[in-house]
Amino acid sequence: MSASVSPKPHVNWWSRAWSGLVVGFMTFFLLNVGLMIASVATNSVARRWFGTWLPDGYTFEWYAAAWNEFQLGDVLLVTVEVVLAVVVLALVIGVPAAYALARRDFRGKRLLTMLFLLPLMIPPITYGIPLATLMYQLHLAGTLTGVVIANLLPALPFVILVMTPFIEQIDPNLESAARVFGAPTWKMFRHVLVPLLAPGILAASLLVLVRTIAMFELTFMTAGSDTQTLVVALYYSVFAAGVRAPQSIDAMAMVYMIITLVWLLIAMRFVSPTQLVSRVREHPQSA
């Protein structure tokens, strides 16, 4: 009988050292992020905070001041209008496009898929500048329509990327059966596919909603004074001319962070991250 070979000691030492380094780096990173968020949250409710570990007192008056000073009511209304328009248009256009990519094989399919995903693979600033130039030439810059179109460009490929795996998991025989019984395409799509795709549609809409709320570059270059979303208004509140209380700015930042975080948690409740990067197919088992 041959003796078992024990692993080399130096291999285990390097593996443990590397694991410890990764864990330490992640802990340091998360700790810094947590401390920054805690600092902003504390300052947003602080009465006076200079050179001490904790403020002298706490108040929520800064949130009311931020609401009035930065006109958060109008900003949130514009944000809701932009987000809802982008979500609806992205679903109306993206779901049929994802169905065509999932069910049809045609020449140039890979090229078309790459073109669809191109806005997700390159920084928005690279195509945002020529897009903004075109918007100004068409007199769409500064309007709600221009902001919606600008945010729709990266949202549409995102819907296609999310919905394609969901469509591929549906058995095509269900569609064939509906056609055999005389259902036209739109009825088959409405009564057969849409109920089965409801979780994917909900997941795509929630993720597009979060992405649109956080989209800064394209919105900043195409929005006007009365068509700013929350993230652009936050930027102007920090860097615009004038003297503003830092507590009110931090209160506005907390409103933005809470809204984004809540929608992100809701989105992750309905979609698994693996569904965004993998395409699961059910293979029939051989008898």
PDB file of C-alpha atoms in Angstrom:
ATOM      1  CA  MET A   1       0.000   0.000   0.000  1.00  0.00           C
ATOM      2  CA  SER A   2       1.343   3.401  -0.948  1.00  0.00           C
ATOM      3  CA  ALA A   3       1.580   6.018   1.738  1.00  0.00           C
ATOM      4  CA  SER A   4      -0.641   9.084   1.319  1.00  0.00           C
ATOM      5  CA  VAL A   5       1.134  12.260   0.370  1.00  0.00           C
ATOM      6  CA  SER A   6       0.424  15.123   2.744  1.00  0.00           C
ATOM      7  CA  PRO A   7       0.121  18.620   1.286  1.00  0.00           C
ATOM      8  CA  LYS A   8       3.181  20.785   1.461  1.00  0.00           C
ATOM      9  CA  PRO A   9       3.241  23.106   4.475  1.00  0.00           C
ATOM     10  CA  HIS A  10       4.158  26.192   2.465  1.00  0.00           C
ATOM     11  CA  VAL A  11       1.123  25.727   0.181  1.00  0.00           C
ATOM     12  CA  ASN A  12      -1.262  25.859   3.151  1.00  0.00           C
ATOM     13  CA  TRP A  13       0.597  28.861   4.560  1.00  0.00           C
ATOM     14  CA  TRP A  14       0.260  30.857   1.327  1.00  0.00           C
ATOM     15  CA  SER A  15      -3.405  29.905   0.995  1.00  0.00           C
ATOM     16  CA  ARG A  16      -4.192  31.036   4.526  1.00  0.00           C
ATOM     17  CA  ALA A  17      -2.194  34.244   4.085  1.00  0.00           C
ATOM     18  CA  TRP A  18      -4.040  35.079   0.862  1.00  0.00           C
ATOM     19  CA  SER A  19      -7.438  34.335   2.433  1.00  0.00           C
ATOM     20  CA  GLY A  20      -6.572  36.485   5.423  1.00  0.00           C
ATOM     21  CA  LEU A  21      -5.446  39.328   3.157  1.00  0.00           C
ATOM     22  CA  VAL A  22      -8.699  39.215   1.151  1.00  0.00           C
ATOM     23  CA  VAL A  23     -10.850  39.098   4.294  1.00  0.00           C
ATOM     24  CA  GLY A  24      -8.878  41.948   5.842  1.00  0.00           C
ATOM     25  CA  PHE A  25      -9.179  44.110   2.732  1.00  0.00           C
ATOM     26  CA  MET A  26     -12.933  43.507   2.442  1.00  0.00           C
ATOM     27  CA  THR A  27     -13.408  44.234   6.152  1.00  0.00           C
ATOM     28  CA  PHE A  28     -11.418  47.469   5.852  1.00  0.00           C
ATOM     29  CA  PHE A  29     -13.421  48.510   2.782  1.00  0.00           C
ATOM     30  CA  LEU A  30     -16.825  47.754   4.322  1.00  0.00           C
ATOM     31  CA  LEU A  31     -15.827  49.444   7.569  1.00  0.00           C
ATOM     32  CA  ASN A  32     -14.855  52.644   5.742  1.00  0.00           C
ATOM     33  CA  VAL A  33     -18.095  52.644   3.726  1.00  0.00           C
ATOM     34  CA  GLY A  34     -20.121  52.079   6.884  1.00  0.00           C
ATOM     35  CA  LEU A  35     -18.338  54.894   8.725  1.00  0.00           C
ATOM     36  CA  MET A  36     -18.893  57.322   5.839  1.00  0.00           C
ATOM     37  CA  ILE A  37     -22.607  56.500   5.694  1.00  0.00           C
ATOM     38  CA  ALA A  38     -22.856  56.812   9.483  1.00  0.00           C
ATOM     39  CA  SER A  39     -21.113  60.190   9.347  1.00  0.00           C
ATOM     40  CA  VAL A  40     -23.514  61.537   6.698  1.00  0.00           C
ATOM     41  CA  ALA A  41     -26.548  60.126   8.521  1.00  0.00           C
ATOM     42  CA  THR A  42     -25.430  61.618  11.847  1.00  0.00           C
ATOM     43  CA  ASN A  43     -24.670  65.031  10.343  1.00  0.00           C
ATOM     44  CA  SER A  44     -28.101  65.104   8.678  1.00  0.00           C
ATOM     45  CA  VAL A  45     -29.753  65.156  12.134  1.00  0.00           C
ATOM     46  CA  ALA A  46     -27.068  67.085  14.055  1.00  0.00           C
ATOM     47  CA  ARG A  47     -27.780  70.470  15.633  1.00  0.00           C
ATOM     48  CA  ARG A  48     -24.142  71.410  16.122  1.00  0.00           C
ATOM     49  CA  TRP A  49     -21.109  69.196  15.479  1.00  0.00           C
ATOM     50  CA  PHE A  50     -17.618  70.694  15.691  1.00  0.00           C
ATOM     51  CA  GLY A  51     -14.580  68.823  16.981  1.00  0.00           C
ATOM     52  CA  THR A  52     -16.465  66.256  19.059  1.00  0.00           C
ATOM     53  CA  TRP A  53     -17.187  62.569  18.614  1.00  0.00           C
ATOM     54  CA  LEU A  54     -20.955  63.115  18.698  1.00  0.00           C
ATOM     55  CA  PRO A  55     -23.159  66.168  17.992  1.00  0.00           C
ATOM     56  CA  ASP A  56     -24.450  68.399  20.773  1.00  0.00           C
ATOM     57  CA  GLY A  57     -28.036  67.551  19.858  1.00  0.00           C
ATOM     58  CA  TYR A  58     -30.258  65.968  17.225  1.00  0.00           C
ATOM     59  CA  THR A  59     -33.091  67.291  15.073  1.00  0.00           C
ATOM     60  CA  PHE A  60     -34.948  66.425  11.876  1.00  0.00           C
ATOM     61  CA  GLU A  61     -35.400  70.078  10.937  1.00  0.00           C
ATOM     62  CA  TRP A  62     -32.668  69.763   8.294  1.00  0.00           C
ATOM     63  CA  TYR A  63     -34.867  67.414   6.275  1.00  0.00           C
ATOM     64  CA  ALA A  64     -37.633  70.010   6.208  1.00  0.00           C
ATOM     65  CA  ALA A  65     -35.059  72.679   5.294  1.00  0.00           C
ATOM     66  CA  ALA A  66     -33.723  70.525   2.443  1.00  0.00           C
ATOM     67  CA  TRP A  67     -37.272  69.878   1.216  1.00  0.00           C
ATOM     68  CA  ASN A  68     -37.987  73.604   0.978  1.00  0.00           C
ATOM     69  CA  GLU A  69     -34.553  74.868  -0.084  1.00  0.00           C
ATOM     70  CA  PHE A  70     -33.924  72.340  -2.855  1.00  0.00           C
ATOM     71  CA  GLN A  71     -37.606  72.000  -3.886  1.00  0.00           C
ATOM     72  CA  LEU A  72     -37.506  68.266  -3.319  1.00  0.00           C
ATOM     73  CA  GLY A  73     -41.220  67.944  -4.016  1.00  0.00           C
ATOM     74  CA  ASP A  74     -40.787  69.063  -7.630  1.00  0.00           C
ATOM     75  CA  VAL A  75     -37.543  67.098  -8.001  1.00  0.00           C
ATOM     76  CA  LEU A  76     -39.149  63.887  -6.756  1.00  0.00           C
ATOM     77  CA  LEU A  77     -42.120  64.427  -9.086  1.00  0.00           C
ATOM     78  CA  VAL A  78     -39.789  64.781 -12.089  1.00  0.00           C
ATOM     79  CA  THR A  79     -37.843  61.710 -10.926  1.00  0.00           C
ATOM     80  CA  VAL A  80     -41.035  59.644 -10.714  1.00  0.00           C
ATOM     81  CA  GLU A  81     -42.182  60.793 -14.163  1.00  0.00           C
ATOM     82  CA  VAL A  82     -38.827  59.975 -15.769  1.00  0.00           C
ATOM     83  CA  VAL A  83     -38.521  56.617 -14.037  1.00  0.00           C
ATOM     84  CA  LEU A  84     -42.040  55.456 -14.899  1.00  0.00           C
ATOM     85  CA  ALA A  85     -41.698  56.532 -18.543  1.00  0.00           C
ATOM     86  CA  VAL A  86     -38.331  54.798 -18.911  1.00  0.00           C
ATOM     87  CA  VAL A  87     -39.569  51.588 -17.262  1.00  0.00           C
ATOM     88  CA  VAL A  88     -42.717  51.376 -19.422  1.00  0.00           C
ATOM     89  CA  LEU A  89     -40.935  52.148 -22.699  1.00  0.00           C
ATOM     90  CA  ALA A  90     -38.046  49.798 -21.898  1.00  0.00           C
ATOM     91  CA  LEU A  91     -40.461  46.942 -21.218  1.00  0.00           C
ATOM     92  CA  VAL A  92     -42.644  47.613 -24.274  1.00  0.00           C
ATOM     93  CA  ILE A  93     -39.615  47.621 -26.581  1.00  0.00           C
ATOM     94  CA  GLY A  94     -37.244  45.322 -24.709  1.00  0.00           C
ATOM     95  CA  VAL A  95     -39.465  42.305 -24.027  1.00  0.00           C
ATOM     96  CA  PRO A  96     -40.344  41.672 -27.724  1.00  0.00           C
ATOM     97  CA  ALA A  97     -36.693  42.247 -28.657  1.00  0.00           C
ATOM     98  CA  ALA A  98     -35.574  39.743 -26.028  1.00  0.00           C
ATOM     99  CA  TYR A  99     -38.152  37.257 -27.322  1.00  0.00           C
ATOM    100  CA  ALA A 100     -36.801  37.573 -30.858  1.00  0.00           C
ATOM    101  CA  LEU A 101     -33.224  37.032 -29.661  1.00  0.00           C
ATOM    102  CA  ALA A 102     -34.226  34.054 -27.507  1.00  0.00           C
ATOM    103  CA  ARG A 103     -36.445  32.266 -30.026  1.00  0.00           C
ATOM    104  CA  ARG A 104     -35.082  33.143 -33.471  1.00  0.00           C
ATOM    105  CA  ASP A 105     -31.817  32.285 -35.190  1.00  0.00           C
ATOM    106  CA  PHE A 106     -30.908  34.659 -37.986  1.00  0.00           C
ATOM    107  CA  ARG A 107     -27.847  36.029 -39.699  1.00  0.00           C
ATOM    108  CA  GLY A 108     -26.172  38.788 -37.725  1.00  0.00           C
ATOM    109  CA  LYS A 109     -27.779  37.785 -34.429  1.00  0.00           C
ATOM    110  CA  ARG A 110     -24.492  37.952 -32.506  1.00  0.00           C
ATOM    111  CA  LEU A 111     -23.700  41.342 -33.985  1.00  0.00           C
ATOM    112  CA  LEU A 112     -27.161  42.652 -33.115  1.00  0.00           C
ATOM    113  CA  THR A 113     -26.848  41.324 -29.562  1.00  0.00           C
ATOM    114  CA  MET A 114     -23.486  43.028 -29.190  1.00  0.00           C
ATOM    115  CA  LEU A 115     -24.953  46.320 -30.436  1.00  0.00           C
ATOM    116  CA  PHE A 116     -27.802  46.031 -27.941  1.00  0.00           C
ATOM    117  CA  LEU A 117     -25.382  45.468 -25.069  1.00  0.00           C
ATOM    118  CA  LEU A 118     -22.885  48.123 -26.177  1.00  0.00           C
ATOM    119  CA  PRO A 119     -24.387  50.897 -23.971  1.00  0.00           C
ATOM    120  CA  LEU A 120     -23.827  48.641 -20.950  1.00  0.00           C
ATOM    121  CA  MET A 121     -20.198  47.869 -21.778  1.00  0.00           C
ATOM    122  CA  ILE A 122     -18.897  51.384 -22.425  1.00  0.00           C
ATOM    123  CA  PRO A 123     -18.978  54.370 -20.032  1.00  0.00           C
ATOM    124  CA  PRO A 124     -22.057  56.570 -20.524  1.00  0.00           C
ATOM    125  CA  ILE A 125     -19.892  59.675 -20.893  1.00  0.00           C
ATOM    126  CA  THR A 126     -18.416  58.335 -24.150  1.00  0.00           C
ATOM    127  CA  TYR A 127     -21.744  58.436 -25.973  1.00  0.00           C
ATOM    128  CA  GLY A 128     -23.397  60.967 -23.662  1.00  0.00           C
ATOM    129  CA  ILE A 129     -21.578  63.963 -25.149  1.00  0.00           C
ATOM    130  CA  PRO A 130     -22.615  63.323 -28.799  1.00  0.00           C
ATOM    131  CA  LEU A 131     -26.084  62.377 -27.548  1.00  0.00           C
ATOM    132  CA  ALA A 132     -26.392  65.681 -25.699  1.00  0.00           C
ATOM    133  CA  THR A 133     -25.187  67.536 -28.809  1.00  0.00           C
ATOM    134  CA  LEU A 134     -27.874  65.842 -30.872  1.00  0.00           C
ATOM    135  CA  MET A 135     -30.487  66.633 -28.214  1.00  0.00           C
ATOM    136  CA  TYR A 136     -29.601  70.326 -28.342  1.00  0.00           C
ATOM    137  CA  GLN A 137     -29.803  70.334 -32.143  1.00  0.00           C
ATOM    138  CA  LEU A 138     -33.258  68.717 -31.989  1.00  0.00           C
ATOM    139  CA  HIS A 139     -34.355  71.110 -29.207  1.00  0.00           C
ATOM    140  CA  LEU A 140     -34.971  68.168 -26.869  1.00  0.00           C
ATOM    141  CA  ALA A 141     -32.304  69.068 -24.308  1.00  0.00           C
ATOM    142  CA  GLY A 142     -33.791  70.419 -21.111  1.00  0.00           C
ATOM    143  CA  THR A 143     -37.158  68.778 -21.757  1.00  0.00           C
ATOM    144  CA  LEU A 144     -38.693  65.794 -20.018  1.00  0.00           C
ATOM    145  CA  THR A 145     -38.769  63.917 -23.344  1.00  0.00           C
ATOM    146  CA  GLY A 146     -35.043  64.394 -23.824  1.00  0.00           C
ATOM    147  CA  VAL A 147     -34.274  63.121 -20.326  1.00  0.00           C
ATOM    148  CA  VAL A 148     -36.464  60.054 -20.887  1.00  0.00           C
ATOM    149  CA  ILE A 149     -34.788  59.259 -24.226  1.00  0.00           C
ATOM    150  CA  ALA A 150     -31.320  59.653 -22.702  1.00  0.00           C
ATOM    151  CA  ASN A 151     -32.131  57.272 -19.837  1.00  0.00           C
ATOM    152  CA  LEU A 152     -33.853  54.826 -22.182  1.00  0.00           C
ATOM    153  CA  LEU A 153     -30.635  54.107 -24.100  1.00  0.00           C
ATOM    154  CA  PRO A 154     -28.918  52.129 -21.289  1.00  0.00           C
ATOM    155  CA  ALA A 155     -32.224  50.851 -19.836  1.00  0.00           C
ATOM    156  CA  LEU A 156     -33.367  49.061 -23.003  1.00  0.00           C
ATOM    157  CA  PRO A 157     -30.299  46.766 -23.278  1.00  0.00           C
ATOM    158  CA  PHE A 158     -30.635  46.060 -19.568  1.00  0.00           C
ATOM    159  CA  VAL A 159     -34.188  44.760 -20.069  1.00  0.00           C
ATOM    160  CA  ILE A 160     -33.021  42.588 -22.972  1.00  0.00           C
ATOM    161  CA  LEU A 161     -30.163  41.182 -20.877  1.00  0.00           C
ATOM    162  CA  VAL A 162     -32.494  40.319 -17.995  1.00  0.00           C
ATOM    163  CA  MET A 163     -35.447  39.003 -20.012  1.00  0.00           C
ATOM    164  CA  THR A 164     -33.596  36.760 -22.468  1.00  0.00           C
ATOM    165  CA  PRO A 165     -32.755  34.058 -19.858  1.00  0.00           C
ATOM    166  CA  PHE A 166     -36.355  34.093 -18.589  1.00  0.00           C
ATOM    167  CA  ILE A 167     -37.733  33.570 -22.095  1.00  0.00           C
ATOM    168  CA  GLU A 168     -35.242  30.798 -22.840  1.00  0.00           C
ATOM    169  CA  GLN A 169     -36.478  28.840 -19.802  1.00  0.00           C
ATOM    170  CA  ILE A 170     -40.044  28.667 -21.166  1.00  0.00           C
ATOM    171  CA  ASP A 171     -40.844  25.536 -23.148  1.00  0.00           C
ATOM    172  CA  PRO A 172     -41.545  26.505 -26.797  1.00  0.00           C
ATOM    173  CA  ASN A 173     -44.128  23.691 -26.947  1.00  0.00           C
ATOM    174  CA  LEU A 174     -46.489  25.884 -24.906  1.00  0.00           C
ATOM    175  CA  GLU A 175     -46.432  28.479 -27.655  1.00  0.00           C
ATOM    176  CA  SER A 176     -46.890  25.823 -30.328  1.00  0.00           C
ATOM    177  CA  ALA A 177     -49.900  24.421 -28.471  1.00  0.00           C
ATOM    178  CA  ALA A 178     -51.492  27.865 -28.294  1.00  0.00           C
ATOM    179  CA  ARG A 179     -50.989  28.353 -32.030  1.00  0.00           C
ATOM    180  CA  VAL A 180     -52.489  24.915 -32.754  1.00  0.00           C
ATOM    181  CA  PHE A 181     -55.667  25.967 -30.964  1.00  0.00           C
ATOM    182  CA  GLY A 182     -55.874  29.064 -33.166  1.00  0.00           C
ATOM    183  CA  ALA A 183     -54.478  31.753 -30.890  1.00  0.00           C
ATOM    184  CA  PRO A 184     -52.951  34.666 -32.848  1.00  0.00           C
ATOM    185  CA  THR A 185     -49.543  35.984 -31.909  1.00  0.00           C
ATOM    186  CA  TRP A 186     -50.726  38.826 -29.697  1.00  0.00           C
ATOM    187  CA  LYS A 187     -53.163  36.594 -27.776  1.00  0.00           C
ATOM    188  CA  MET A 188     -50.493  33.914 -27.334  1.00  0.00           C
ATOM    189  CA  PHE A 189     -48.104  36.554 -26.062  1.00  0.00           C
ATOM    190  CA  ARG A 190     -50.713  38.079 -23.715  1.00  0.00           C
ATOM    191  CA  HIS A 191     -52.323  34.947 -22.284  1.00  0.00           C
ATOM    192  CA  VAL A 192     -49.405  32.475 -22.372  1.00  0.00           C
ATOM    193  CA  LEU A 193     -46.072  34.268 -22.265  1.00  0.00           C
ATOM    194  CA  VAL A 194     -46.832  37.312 -20.129  1.00  0.00           C
ATOM    195  CA  PRO A 195     -48.119  35.304 -17.099  1.00  0.00           C
ATOM    196  CA  LEU A 196     -45.055  33.048 -17.300  1.00  0.00           C
ATOM    197  CA  LEU A 197     -42.733  36.023 -17.719  1.00  0.00           C
ATOM    198  CA  ALA A 198     -44.299  38.038 -14.891  1.00  0.00           C
ATOM    199  CA  PRO A 199     -41.389  37.431 -12.438  1.00  0.00           C
ATOM    200  CA  GLY A 200     -38.837  38.418 -15.087  1.00  0.00           C
ATOM    201  CA  ILE A 201     -40.815  41.494 -16.124  1.00  0.00           C
ATOM    202  CA  LEU A 202     -41.116  42.577 -12.503  1.00  0.00           C
ATOM    203  CA  ALA A 203     -37.403  41.997 -11.916  1.00  0.00           C
ATOM    204  CA  ALA A 204     -36.404  43.894 -15.054  1.00  0.00           C
ATOM    205  CA  SER A 205     -38.686  46.823 -14.231  1.00  0.00           C
ATOM    206  CA  LEU A 206     -37.345  47.109 -10.683  1.00  0.00           C
ATOM    207  CA  LEU A 207     -33.716  46.933 -11.789  1.00  0.00           C
ATOM    208  CA  VAL A 208     -34.312  49.509 -14.530  1.00  0.00           C
ATOM    209  CA  LEU A 209     -36.016  51.702 -11.949  1.00  0.00           C
ATOM    210  CA  VAL A 210     -32.964  51.562  -9.669  1.00  0.00           C
ATOM    211  CA  ARG A 211     -30.594  52.183 -12.568  1.00  0.00           C
ATOM    212  CA  THR A 212     -32.601  55.173 -13.808  1.00  0.00           C
ATOM    213  CA  ILE A 213     -32.724  56.760 -10.363  1.00  0.00           C
ATOM    214  CA  ALA A 214     -28.929  56.446 -10.129  1.00  0.00           C
ATOM    215  CA  MET A 215     -28.135  57.509 -13.720  1.00  0.00           C
ATOM    216  CA  PHE A 216     -26.197  60.757 -13.409  1.00  0.00           C
ATOM    217  CA  GLU A 217     -24.090  61.365 -16.525  1.00  0.00           C
ATOM    218  CA  LEU A 218     -26.774  61.195 -19.219  1.00  0.00           C
ATOM    219  CA  THR A 219     -29.357  62.997 -17.096  1.00  0.00           C
ATOM    220  CA  PHE A 220     -26.905  65.744 -16.156  1.00  0.00           C
ATOM    221  CA  MET A 221     -26.023  66.467 -19.790  1.00  0.00           C
ATOM    222  CA  THR A 222     -29.622  66.536 -21.059  1.00  0.00           C
ATOM    223  CA  ALA A 223     -31.676  67.894 -18.139  1.00  0.00           C
ATOM    224  CA  GLY A 224     -32.728  71.483 -17.649  1.00  0.00           C
ATOM    225  CA  SER A 225     -33.438  73.518 -14.548  1.00  0.00           C
ATOM    226  CA  ASP A 226     -36.953  72.086 -14.193  1.00  0.00           C
ATOM    227  CA  THR A 227     -36.231  68.545 -15.425  1.00  0.00           C
ATOM    228  CA  GLN A 228     -33.584  67.481 -12.915  1.00  0.00           C
ATOM    229  CA  THR A 229     -33.853  64.094 -11.266  1.00  0.00           C
ATOM    230  CA  LEU A 230     -32.861  63.574  -7.647  1.00  0.00           C
ATOM    231  CA  VAL A 231     -29.249  62.596  -8.334  1.00  0.00           C
ATOM    232  CA  VAL A 232     -28.642  65.676 -10.520  1.00  0.00           C
ATOM    233  CA  ALA A 233     -30.308  67.972  -7.988  1.00  0.00           C
ATOM    234  CA  LEU A 234     -28.035  66.509  -5.309  1.00  0.00           C
ATOM    235  CA  TYR A 235     -24.985  67.311  -7.422  1.00  0.00           C
ATOM    236  CA  TYR A 236     -26.103  70.917  -7.934  1.00  0.00           C
ATOM    237  CA  SER A 237     -26.814  71.323  -4.229  1.00  0.00           C
ATOM    238  CA  VAL A 238     -23.208  70.416  -3.444  1.00  0.00           C
ATOM    239  CA  PHE A 239     -21.341  72.267  -6.194  1.00  0.00           C
ATOM    240  CA  ALA A 240     -23.613  75.165  -7.169  1.00  0.00           C
ATOM    241  CA  ALA A 241     -22.717  78.696  -6.116  1.00  0.00           C
ATOM    242  CA  GLY A 242     -23.942  79.927  -2.758  1.00  0.00           C
ATOM    243  CA  VAL A 243     -23.690  79.028   0.912  1.00  0.00           C
ATOM    244  CA  ARG A 244     -25.719  76.057   2.088  1.00  0.00           C
ATOM    245  CA  ALA A 245     -25.834  74.264   5.393  1.00  0.00           C
ATOM    246  CA  PRO A 246     -23.970  70.953   5.104  1.00  0.00           C
ATOM    247  CA  GLN A 247     -26.626  69.301   7.270  1.00  0.00           C
ATOM    248  CA  SER A 248     -29.352  70.024   4.706  1.00  0.00           C
ATOM    249  CA  ILE A 249     -27.153  68.666   1.901  1.00  0.00           C
ATOM    250  CA  ASP A 250     -26.510  65.506   3.927  1.00  0.00           C
ATOM    251  CA  ALA A 251     -30.253  65.212   4.566  1.00  0.00           C
ATOM    252  CA  MET A 252     -30.864  65.355   0.819  1.00  0.00           C
ATOM    253  CA  ALA A 253     -28.156  62.721   0.299  1.00  0.00           C
ATOM    254  CA  MET A 254     -29.838  60.456   2.856  1.00  0.00           C
ATOM    255  CA  VAL A 255     -33.189  60.802   1.049  1.00  0.00           C
ATOM    256  CA  TYR A 256     -31.521  59.776  -2.202  1.00  0.00           C
ATOM    257  CA  MET A 257     -29.653  56.865  -0.606  1.00  0.00           C
ATOM    258  CA  ILE A 258     -32.719  55.520   1.203  1.00  0.00           C
ATOM    259  CA  ILE A 259     -34.883  55.634  -1.933  1.00  0.00           C
ATOM    260  CA  THR A 260     -32.236  53.858  -4.020  1.00  0.00           C
ATOM    261  CA  LEU A 261     -31.491  51.266  -1.339  1.00  0.00           C
ATOM    262  CA  VAL A 262     -35.152  50.414  -0.773  1.00  0.00           C
ATOM    263  CA  TRP A 263     -35.806  49.836  -4.480  1.00  0.00           C
ATOM    264  CA  LEU A 264     -32.591  47.836  -4.825  1.00  0.00           C
ATOM    265  CA  LEU A 265     -33.584  45.527  -1.966  1.00  0.00           C
ATOM    266  CA  ILE A 266     -37.031  45.074  -3.510  1.00  0.00           C
ATOM    267  CA  ALA A 267     -35.433  44.254  -6.879  1.00  0.00           C
ATOM    268  CA  MET A 268     -33.051  41.693  -5.378  1.00  0.00           C
ATOM    269  CA  ARG A 269     -36.039  40.080  -3.656  1.00  0.00           C
ATOM    270  CA  PHE A 270     -37.469  39.093  -7.049  1.00  0.00           C
ATOM    271  CA  VAL A 271     -34.356  38.331  -9.079  1.00  0.00           C
ATOM    272  CA  SER A 272     -31.243  36.289  -8.419  1.00  0.00           C
ATOM    273  CA  PRO A 273     -27.914  37.812  -9.525  1.00  0.00           C
ATOM    274  CA  THR A 274     -27.080  34.561 -11.332  1.00  0.00           C
ATOM    275  CA  GLN A 275     -30.032  35.109 -13.661  1.00  0.00           C
ATOM    276  CA  LEU A 276     -28.300  38.197 -15.040  1.00  0.00           C
ATOM    277  CA  VAL A 277     -25.174  36.365 -16.169  1.00  0.00           C
ATOM    278  CA  SER A 278     -26.336  32.855 -16.991  1.00  0.00           C
ATOM    279  CA  ARG A 279     -28.859  31.301 -19.315  1.00  0.00           C
ATOM    280  CA  VAL A 280     -30.504  28.246 -17.818  1.00  0.00           C
ATOM    281  CA  ARG A 281     -32.012  25.738 -20.177  1.00  0.00           C
ATOM    282  CA  GLU A 282     -33.973  22.695 -19.175  1.00  0.00           C
ATOM    283  CA  HIS A 283     -32.761  19.661 -21.023  1.00  0.00           C
ATOM    284  CA  PRO A 284     -35.142  16.710 -21.255  1.00  0.00           C
ATOM    285  CA  GLN A 285     -33.854  13.615 -19.545  1.00  0.00           C
ATOM    286  CA  SER A 286     -33.213  10.659 -21.738  1.00  0.00           C
ATOM    287  CA  ALA A 287     -35.416   7.675 -21.110  1.00  0.00           C
TER     288      ALA A 287
END
